[in-house]
């Protein structure tokens, strides 16, 4: 009986998988969605990521919250690295002793100001469009 139960479970899973694949519109139409391009790799250098957590595209720039490297990286729309914010930054002309820890989100307002969800320190940080610190919210 145990062998029959295992075979039935495997058959049921296989049937469910076929149904899911057949009912997915792109797959059912015979097309596979593709991305336009990619950039970056795993690592700690500029343009490399460890656990990218969020992406924001605004004004021809792409902002990536790189949680594993405790920073936000900024790229142009073709993927060329421009600059990063963190892990440390200047706050009132002095190094912030805590820096950014595990940023979980990033947003940009209409003036180009960058907002970083510093999840490791339970705060929101505001930077200008060049990455200079403006405020802690």
Short mmCIF file of C-alpha atoms in Angstrom, two decimals:
data_model
loop_
_atom_site.label_atom_id
_atom_site.label_comp_id
_atom_site.label_asym_id
_atom_site.label_seq_id
_atom_site.Cartn_x
_atom_site.Cartn_y
_atom_site.Cartn_z
CA UNK A 1 0.00 0.00 0.00
CA UNK A 2 2.87 2.37 0.79
CA UNK A 3 4.38 1.93 -2.68
CA UNK A 4 0.99 2.66 -4.29
CA UNK A 5 0.62 5.85 -2.16
CA UNK A 6 4.06 7.11 -3.19
CA UNK A 7 3.39 6.40 -6.89
CA UNK A 8 -0.03 8.08 -6.68
CA UNK A 9 1.49 11.14 -4.98
CA UNK A 10 4.22 11.39 -7.63
CA UNK A 11 1.66 11.01 -10.42
CA UNK A 12 -0.60 13.63 -8.84
CA UNK A 13 2.31 16.09 -8.53
CA UNK A 14 3.34 15.43 -12.14
CA UNK A 15 -0.25 15.98 -13.34
CA UNK A 16 -0.48 19.21 -11.33
CA UNK A 17 2.81 20.43 -12.82
CA UNK A 18 1.53 19.73 -16.35
CA UNK A 19 -1.72 21.59 -15.62
CA UNK A 20 0.14 24.60 -14.24
CA UNK A 21 2.51 24.73 -17.20
CA UNK A 22 -0.29 24.27 -19.71
CA UNK A 23 -2.40 27.04 -18.19
CA UNK A 24 0.41 29.59 -17.96
CA UNK A 25 -0.39 31.93 -20.90
CA UNK A 26 3.18 32.52 -22.09
CA UNK A 27 4.08 28.84 -21.91
CA UNK A 28 0.79 27.71 -23.39
CA UNK A 29 1.41 30.03 -26.35
CA UNK A 30 4.83 28.46 -26.81
CA UNK A 31 6.76 31.59 -25.85
CA UNK A 32 9.11 32.05 -22.94
CA UNK A 33 9.37 35.54 -21.45
CA UNK A 34 12.89 36.93 -21.72
CA UNK A 35 14.59 39.90 -20.08
CA UNK A 36 16.22 42.66 -22.12
CA UNK A 37 19.65 42.57 -20.51
CA UNK A 38 21.37 42.11 -17.18
CA UNK A 39 24.37 43.48 -15.37
CA UNK A 40 26.33 42.80 -12.23
CA UNK A 41 27.48 39.64 -10.56
CA UNK A 42 27.94 38.29 -7.05
CA UNK A 43 30.59 40.17 -5.08
CA UNK A 44 31.58 43.25 -3.16
CA UNK A 45 33.03 45.54 -5.85
CA UNK A 46 31.27 48.34 -7.69
CA UNK A 47 28.52 46.86 -9.83
CA UNK A 48 28.51 43.58 -7.88
CA UNK A 49 25.74 42.52 -5.51
CA UNK A 50 25.08 40.41 -2.44
CA UNK A 51 21.35 40.04 -1.89
CA UNK A 52 19.90 42.89 -3.96
CA UNK A 53 16.66 43.74 -2.16
CA UNK A 54 14.96 46.49 -4.20
CA UNK A 55 15.22 48.35 -7.49
CA UNK A 56 13.98 51.83 -8.44
CA UNK A 57 14.24 53.34 -11.92
CA UNK A 58 13.82 57.10 -12.24
CA UNK A 59 15.19 59.88 -14.41
CA UNK A 60 17.41 57.64 -16.52
CA UNK A 61 19.05 56.06 -13.47
CA UNK A 62 18.60 52.70 -11.77
CA UNK A 63 18.94 52.47 -7.98
CA UNK A 64 19.60 49.09 -6.36
CA UNK A 65 19.38 48.44 -2.61
CA UNK A 66 22.27 46.01 -2.15
CA UNK A 67 21.41 44.57 1.27
CA UNK A 68 24.34 42.18 1.58
CA UNK A 69 26.86 44.94 0.91
CA UNK A 70 25.02 47.53 3.05
CA UNK A 71 24.73 50.10 0.29
CA UNK A 72 22.63 51.51 -2.54
CA UNK A 73 24.28 51.43 -5.96
CA UNK A 74 23.33 53.82 -8.73
CA UNK A 75 23.64 52.99 -12.44
CA UNK A 76 22.71 54.64 -15.69
CA UNK A 77 19.98 52.95 -17.71
CA UNK A 78 22.50 50.89 -19.68
CA UNK A 79 23.93 49.42 -16.47
CA UNK A 80 27.10 51.51 -16.14
CA UNK A 81 28.01 52.08 -12.48
CA UNK A 82 27.75 55.74 -11.39
CA UNK A 83 28.18 55.81 -7.59
CA UNK A 84 27.12 54.16 -4.36
CA UNK A 85 25.73 55.33 -1.04
CA UNK A 86 27.04 53.44 1.99
CA UNK A 87 27.89 51.45 3.85
CA UNK A 88 29.23 54.56 5.59
CA UNK A 89 28.31 58.14 4.80
CA UNK A 90 28.95 61.66 6.04
CA UNK A 91 26.33 63.05 8.40
CA UNK A 92 26.80 66.76 9.19
CA UNK A 93 30.38 66.53 7.91
CA UNK A 94 31.23 63.59 10.20
CA UNK A 95 31.18 59.87 9.45
CA UNK A 96 27.90 58.32 10.62
CA UNK A 97 29.09 55.66 13.10
CA UNK A 98 26.27 53.25 12.20
CA UNK A 99 26.22 53.60 8.39
CA UNK A 100 23.61 51.77 6.35
CA UNK A 101 22.77 48.22 7.35
CA UNK A 102 20.77 45.89 5.09
CA UNK A 103 18.87 48.44 2.99
CA UNK A 104 15.52 46.90 2.16
CA UNK A 105 14.12 49.54 -0.16
CA UNK A 106 14.94 52.61 -2.20
CA UNK A 107 12.79 55.37 -3.70
CA UNK A 108 13.44 58.60 -5.59
CA UNK A 109 11.24 61.71 -5.49
CA UNK A 110 10.58 64.19 -8.30
CA UNK A 111 13.49 66.38 -7.13
CA UNK A 112 15.91 63.43 -7.44
CA UNK A 113 16.28 62.92 -3.67
CA UNK A 114 17.00 59.31 -2.75
CA UNK A 115 15.23 57.63 0.18
CA UNK A 116 16.78 54.51 1.66
CA UNK A 117 14.98 52.10 4.00
CA UNK A 118 17.80 51.32 6.42
CA UNK A 119 16.16 48.18 7.79
CA UNK A 120 19.10 47.26 10.00
CA UNK A 121 18.67 50.51 11.96
CA UNK A 122 14.88 50.93 11.60
CA UNK A 123 15.05 54.32 9.90
CA UNK A 124 14.64 56.09 6.57
CA UNK A 125 17.61 58.07 5.23
CA UNK A 126 17.32 60.88 2.70
CA UNK A 127 20.15 61.74 0.30
CA UNK A 128 20.38 64.27 -2.52
CA UNK A 129 20.77 63.19 -6.14
CA UNK A 130 24.58 62.94 -5.75
CA UNK A 131 24.39 60.74 -2.65
CA UNK A 132 25.07 63.44 -0.06
CA UNK A 133 23.21 62.90 3.23
CA UNK A 134 20.27 65.26 3.86
CA UNK A 135 18.18 63.89 6.72
CA UNK A 136 17.17 60.95 8.87
CA UNK A 137 13.43 60.46 8.95
#
